[in-house]
CSV table of C-alpha atoms in Angstrom, one decimal:
chain,number,residue,atom,x,y,z
A,1,VAL,CA,0.2,0.2,0.2
A,2,THR,CA,1.3,3.3,-1.0
A,3,LYS,CA,-0.3,6.9,-0.4
A,4,ALA,CA,1.5,10.3,-0.8
A,5,ASN,CA,2.0,12.2,2.7
A,6,GLU,CA,-1.2,14.8,2.1
A,7,LEU,CA,-3.1,11.4,2.4
A,8,ILE,CA,-1.7,10.2,5.9
A,9,MET,CA,-2.1,13.9,6.9
A,10,ALA,CA,-5.3,14.6,6.0
A,11,LYS,CA,-8.4,15.0,8.5
A,12,TYR,CA,-10.7,12.1,8.0
A,13,SER,CA,-12.3,9.3,10.4
A,14,ARG,CA,-13.6,6.1,9.3
A,15,GLY,CA,-14.8,2.4,10.6
A,16,LEU,CA,-12.8,-0.9,10.3
A,17,VAL,CA,-14.5,-2.2,7.3
A,18,GLU,CA,-14.1,0.9,5.1
A,19,THR,CA,-10.2,1.2,6.0
A,20,ARG,CA,-10.0,-2.4,5.1
A,21,ILE,CA,-11.7,-1.7,1.6
A,22,ILE,CA,-9.3,1.7,0.7
A,23,ASP,CA,-6.4,-0.2,1.9
A,24,ALA,CA,-6.8,-3.4,-0.4
A,25,CYS,CA,-7.9,-1.2,-3.4
A,26,ILE,CA,-4.3,0.6,-3.2
A,27,ALA,CA,-3.0,-2.5,-2.7
A,28,GLN,CA,-4.4,-3.6,-6.5
A,29,ILE,CA,-2.8,0.0,-8.0
A,30,ASP,CA,-0.1,-0.9,-10.7
A,31,MET,CA,1.9,2.4,-10.5
A,32,GLU,CA,3.4,1.9,-14.2
A,33,LYS,CA,-0.4,2.4,-15.2
A,34,ASP,CA,-2.6,5.0,-15.5
A,35,LEU,CA,-5.8,5.3,-13.0
A,36,THR,CA,-8.5,5.7,-15.0
A,37,PRO,CA,-11.8,6.9,-13.7
A,38,GLU,CA,-13.5,4.0,-15.5
A,39,ARG,CA,-11.2,1.3,-13.8
A,40,ILE,CA,-13.4,-1.1,-11.6
A,41,PHE,CA,-11.6,-2.6,-8.3
A,42,GLU,CA,-13.3,-5.7,-7.3
A,43,LEU,CA,-13.0,-6.9,-3.4
A,44,LYS,CA,-14.1,-10.3,-1.9
A,45,ALA,CA,-14.8,-10.6,1.7
A,46,THR,CA,-12.1,-13.1,1.7
A,47,ASP,CA,-9.7,-10.1,0.9
A,48,LEU,CA,-11.0,-7.8,4.0
A,49,PHE,CA,-11.9,-10.4,6.6
A,50,ASP,CA,-10.0,-12.9,9.0
A,51,LEU,CA,-11.5,-16.5,8.6
A,52,HIS,CA,-12.9,-16.5,11.8
A,53,ASP,CA,-14.8,-13.4,10.9
A,54,LEU,CA,-16.6,-15.4,7.9
A,55,ASP,CA,-18.3,-17.9,10.0
A,56,ASN,CA,-21.4,-15.3,10.2
A,57,ILE,CA,-21.3,-14.9,6.3
A,58,THR,CA,-24.5,-13.0,6.5
A,59,GLN,CA,-23.2,-10.6,8.7
A,60,VAL,CA,-20.1,-9.8,6.7
A,61,TYR,CA,-22.5,-9.1,3.4
A,62,GLU,CA,-24.4,-6.6,5.9
A,63,GLN,CA,-21.0,-5.2,7.0
A,64,LEU,CA,-19.8,-4.8,3.2
A,65,LYS,CA,-23.2,-3.2,2.6
A,66,VAL,CA,-22.8,-0.6,5.2
A,67,ALA,CA,-19.3,0.3,4.3
A,68,ALA,CA,-20.2,0.8,0.7
A,69,LYS,CA,-22.7,3.5,1.7
A,70,ASN,CA,-20.4,4.6,4.4
A,71,LEU,CA,-17.4,5.4,1.5
A,72,ILE,CA,-19.6,7.2,-0.8
A,73,ASP,CA,-20.5,9.8,1.6
A,74,GLN,CA,-17.1,10.0,3.4
A,75,VAL,CA,-15.1,12.9,2.2
A,76,LEU,CA,-11.2,13.7,3.5
A,77,PHE,CA,-9.8,17.2,4.1
A,78,ILE,CA,-6.4,17.5,2.5
A,79,ARG,CA,-4.1,19.8,4.4
A,80,GLY,CA,-2.1,23.0,2.8
A,81,GLU,CA,-4.5,23.0,-0.2
A,82,GLY,CA,-7.8,23.5,2.2
A,83,LYS,CA,-9.7,21.2,-0.1
A,84,TRP,CA,-12.3,18.3,0.3
A,85,ILE,CA,-12.4,15.8,-1.5
A,86,ASN,CA,-14.0,12.1,-2.2
A,87,TRP,CA,-12.0,8.6,-1.9
A,88,PHE,CA,-14.8,7.0,-4.6
A,89,SER,CA,-17.1,7.9,-7.2
A,90,SER,CA,-19.1,5.2,-7.2
A,91,VAL,CA,-19.2,2.1,-5.0
A,92,GLN,CA,-21.5,-1.0,-5.1
A,93,ALA,CA,-21.8,-4.1,-2.8
A,94,PRO,CA,-24.2,-6.8,-4.9
A,95,ASP,CA,-26.8,-8.5,-2.6
A,96,ASN,CA,-25.6,-12.1,-1.2
A,97,GLU,CA,-22.7,-12.1,-3.1
A,98,GLY,CA,-19.8,-11.3,-0.6
A,99,ARG,CA,-17.8,-8.7,-2.8
A,100,ILE,CA,-17.4,-4.8,-3.2
A,101,LEU,CA,-17.0,-2.9,-6.5
A,102,VAL,CA,-15.5,0.6,-6.5
A,103,ARG,CA,-14.1,3.4,-8.9
A,104,PHE,CA,-11.9,6.2,-7.5
A,105,SER,CA,-12.7,9.5,-7.5
A,106,VAL,CA,-10.8,11.7,-10.3
A,107,ASP,CA,-9.6,14.1,-7.3
A,108,ILE,CA,-7.9,11.5,-5.3
A,109,LYS,CA,-5.6,10.3,-8.5
A,110,PRO,CA,-2.8,12.7,-7.7
A,111,TYR,CA,-2.5,11.0,-4.1
A,112,LEU,CA,-2.4,7.3,-5.1
A,113,PHE,CA,-0.9,7.4,-9.0
A,114,ALA,CA,2.5,9.6,-9.8
A,115,ILE,CA,3.1,10.3,-6.8
A,116,GLU,CA,5.9,12.8,-6.4
A,117,GLY,CA,9.0,12.5,-3.4
A,118,ASN,CA,7.2,12.2,-0.5
A,119,PHE,CA,4.9,8.7,0.0
A,120,THR,CA,4.3,6.1,2.3
A,121,SER,CA,4.4,2.3,2.0
A,122,TYR,CA,3.6,-0.6,4.1
A,123,THR,CA,2.1,-4.3,3.5
A,124,HIS,CA,-1.6,-4.5,3.6
A,125,GLN,CA,-1.3,-7.6,5.8
A,126,HIS,CA,0.7,-5.7,8.9
A,127,THR,CA,-2.8,-4.0,9.4
A,128,LEU,CA,-5.3,-6.6,8.6
A,129,ARG,CA,-5.8,-7.9,11.8
A,130,PHE,CA,-6.4,-4.6,13.6
A,131,LYS,CA,-9.7,-4.2,15.4
A,132,GLY,CA,-9.9,-0.2,15.7
A,133,SER,CA,-9.9,2.0,13.0
A,134,TYR,CA,-7.7,4.3,15.3
A,135,SER,CA,-4.8,1.5,15.0
A,136,HIS,CA,-4.8,1.8,11.6
A,137,ARG,CA,-4.5,5.5,11.3
A,138,ILE,CA,-1.9,5.9,14.2
A,139,TYR,CA,-0.1,3.1,12.4
A,140,GLU,CA,0.1,5.2,9.4
A,141,PHE,CA,1.1,8.7,11.4
A,142,ILE,CA,4.2,6.7,12.6
A,143,ARG,CA,4.9,4.5,9.4
A,144,GLN,CA,5.6,7.9,7.9
A,145,TRP,CA,8.1,9.0,10.3
A,146,LEU,CA,9.7,5.4,10.5
A,147,SER,CA,13.2,6.2,9.3
A,148,PHE,CA,13.5,9.1,11.8
A,149,GLY,CA,12.6,6.5,14.9
A,150,ASN,CA,10.6,9.1,16.6
A,151,LYS,CA,8.3,11.9,16.9
A,152,ASP,CA,6.3,14.3,18.9
A,153,PHE,CA,2.8,15.0,18.2
A,154,SER,CA,0.8,17.7,20.0
A,155,ILE,CA,-2.4,16.3,21.5
A,156,GLU,CA,-4.5,18.6,19.3
A,157,GLU,CA,-2.8,17.7,16.0
A,158,LEU,CA,-3.4,14.2,16.7
A,159,LYS,CA,-7.1,14.8,17.7
A,160,ASP,CA,-7.6,16.7,14.6
A,161,ARG,CA,-6.3,14.3,12.4
A,162,LEU,CA,-8.3,11.5,13.6
A,163,ASN,CA,-11.6,14.0,13.4
A,164,LEU,CA,-11.5,14.1,17.1
A,165,SER,CA,-11.5,17.7,17.8
A,166,ASP,CA,-15.0,17.8,19.7
A,167,GLU,CA,-14.6,14.6,21.7
A,168,TYR,CA,-12.2,13.1,24.4
A,169,TYR,CA,-11.4,16.6,26.3
A,170,ARG,CA,-9.6,14.8,29.1
A,171,LEU,CA,-6.1,13.4,28.0
A,172,ASP,CA,-7.0,10.1,30.3
A,173,ASN,CA,-10.1,9.6,28.5
A,174,LEU,CA,-7.9,9.9,25.3
A,175,ARG,CA,-5.5,7.5,26.5
A,176,LYS,CA,-7.9,5.1,27.5
A,177,ARG,CA,-10.0,5.0,24.5
A,178,VAL,CA,-8.1,5.5,21.6
A,179,ILE,CA,-4.2,5.8,21.8
A,180,ASP,CA,-3.3,3.0,24.0
A,181,PRO,CA,-5.7,0.4,22.6
A,182,ALA,CA,-4.2,1.4,19.2
A,183,ILE,CA,-0.4,1.1,20.5
A,184,GLU,CA,-1.4,-2.2,22.0
A,185,GLU,CA,-2.7,-3.4,18.7
A,186,ILE,CA,0.2,-2.3,16.9
A,187,ASN,CA,2.5,-3.6,18.9
A,188,GLU,CA,0.4,-7.1,18.6
A,189,TYR,CA,-0.2,-7.2,14.8
A,190,SER,CA,2.0,-5.1,12.8
A,191,ASP,CA,5.6,-5.1,12.1
A,192,LEU,CA,6.3,-2.5,14.3
A,193,TRP,CA,7.2,-1.7,17.7
A,194,VAL,CA,5.8,1.4,19.6
A,195,LYS,CA,6.0,3.0,22.5
A,196,TYR,CA,5.3,6.7,23.9
A,197,SER,CA,5.2,9.2,26.5
A,198,GLN,CA,3.9,12.2,27.7
A,199,LYS,CA,5.6,15.7,27.3
A,200,LYS,CA,4.4,19.0,28.9
A,201,THR,CA,4.7,22.6,28.1
A,202,GLY,CA,4.7,24.5,31.5
A,203,ARG,CA,2.8,22.7,33.5
A,204,LYS,CA,0.2,21.3,31.0
A,205,ILE,CA,0.7,18.0,29.4
A,206,THR,CA,0.6,19.1,25.4
A,207,HIS,CA,2.6,16.7,23.2
A,208,LEU,CA,2.6,12.8,23.3
A,209,SER,CA,6.2,11.5,21.9
A,210,PHE,CA,6.3,8.4,20.1
A,211,THR,CA,9.5,5.8,19.8
A,212,PHE,CA,8.9,3.3,17.5
A,213,GLY,CA,10.8,0.8,14.8
A,214,LEU,CA,10.8,-2.4,12.9
A,215,LYS,CA,10.6,-5.4,14.7
A,216,LYS,CA,13.4,-7.8,14.4
A,217,PRO,CA,12.3,-10.9,13.0
A,218,ALA,CA,13.1,-14.3,14.2
A,219,THR,CA,16.6,-15.9,12.9
A,220,LYS,CA,14.5,-18.6,11.3
A,221,SER,CA,12.1,-16.9,9.7
A,222,ILE,CA,14.4,-14.3,8.0
A,223,ASP,CA,13.6,-14.3,4.1
A,224,LYS,CA,16.7,-12.5,2.5
A,225,LYS,CA,14.7,-12.8,-1.1
A,226,LYS,CA,11.8,-11.0,0.4
A,227,PRO,CA,11.6,-7.7,-1.5
A,228,LEU,CA,11.7,-4.3,0.2
A,229,THR,CA,8.7,-1.7,-0.4
A,230,PRO,CA,9.6,1.5,-2.0
A,231,GLU,CA,10.0,3.6,1.1
A,232,GLN,CA,12.6,0.9,2.5
A,233,TRP,CA,14.3,0.9,-0.4
A,234,CYS,CA,14.6,4.7,-0.5
A,235,ALA,CA,15.6,5.1,3.3
A,236,LEU,CA,18.7,2.9,2.4
A,237,PRO,CA,21.9,5.1,2.7
A,238,LYS,CA,23.0,4.8,-0.8
A,239,ASN,CA,19.7,5.5,-2.4
A,240,ARG,CA,18.5,8.8,-0.2
A,241,SER,CA,20.3,11.4,-2.4
A,242,LYS,CA,19.5,9.7,-6.0
A,243,THR,CA,15.6,9.0,-5.1
A,244,SER,CA,15.4,12.7,-3.3
A,245,GLY,CA,12.2,14.3,-5.3
A,246,LYS,CA,11.5,11.2,-7.5
A,247,LYS,CA,8.1,10.2,-8.5
A,248,LEU,CA,6.7,6.9,-7.3
A,249,PRO,CA,6.8,5.0,-10.4
A,250,GLU,CA,10.7,6.4,-11.4
A,251,VAL,CA,11.6,4.9,-7.9
A,252,LEU,CA,9.9,1.5,-9.0
A,253,GLN,CA,11.9,1.5,-11.7
A,254,MET,CA,15.1,2.0,-10.2
A,255,MET,CA,14.2,-0.9,-8.3
A,256,SER,CA,13.6,-3.1,-10.8
A,257,LYS,CA,16.7,-2.2,-12.9
A,258,GLU,CA,19.0,-2.9,-9.8
A,259,ALA,CA,17.1,-6.1,-9.1
A,260,ASN,CA,18.0,-7.1,-12.9
A,261,THR,CA,21.6,-6.1,-12.5
A,262,SER,CA,22.4,-7.2,-9.0
A,263,THR,CA,22.0,-9.3,-5.6
A,264,PRO,CA,18.7,-8.3,-3.7
A,265,PRO,CA,19.6,-5.0,-1.7
A,266,ASP,CA,20.5,-5.5,2.1
A,267,GLN,CA,17.5,-5.1,4.6
A,268,PRO,CA,17.3,-1.7,6.2
A,269,THR,CA,18.7,-1.5,10.0
């Protein structure tokens, strides 16, 4: 899954199933082919739910229909550009078929295709087991800053990005209902480890300071041939300067050329 950082920083809220639908669609995008408005993405229930969730197939179908309606109504605010846009131009969930058909909107295309320099990539499977939508959003925030290893977010900024500006006025409630459950799921299910602490401005707690990194795989499970994501490849010291300001398709071409002319690059540390 690869998104322009403007999408990562955008202001919106959405449910868990809607989040899975969007990421599964983005994972199907071929960056070397144009993303035309006519292109339809088809997703099946098995792409969006764990196997144990599929035991109640009637409930799964109903969740798909609800998610379809929510997605066509949903908008997100792009910071720095002052505009609201839609994810999709059309969404369809045929009755009792366990699938969903979507078309991306024209406005969302620049943030998913031919992305300039700043983008964030991750593997869809690393977020599929999340049970909370805030887990997914906070995972993306952290993933954007992964190469730095730490990032301070003001509490107001976090609430605004999560579309919670008018909720959780008490920090302890925000931590209990949003932050702590999200960090717990990220640590348990994803490829990242995360911890955080509170920071004060004067006597008031104003920021949450996150420290994070990639989990170290067990020695027996290391696959040296596993390809890097574009984000990981650009983060390698030898690639930073030559990929600065490059579009995502250009980065993919460079990765392909290296793979065809040399041994696979080392995994980033």
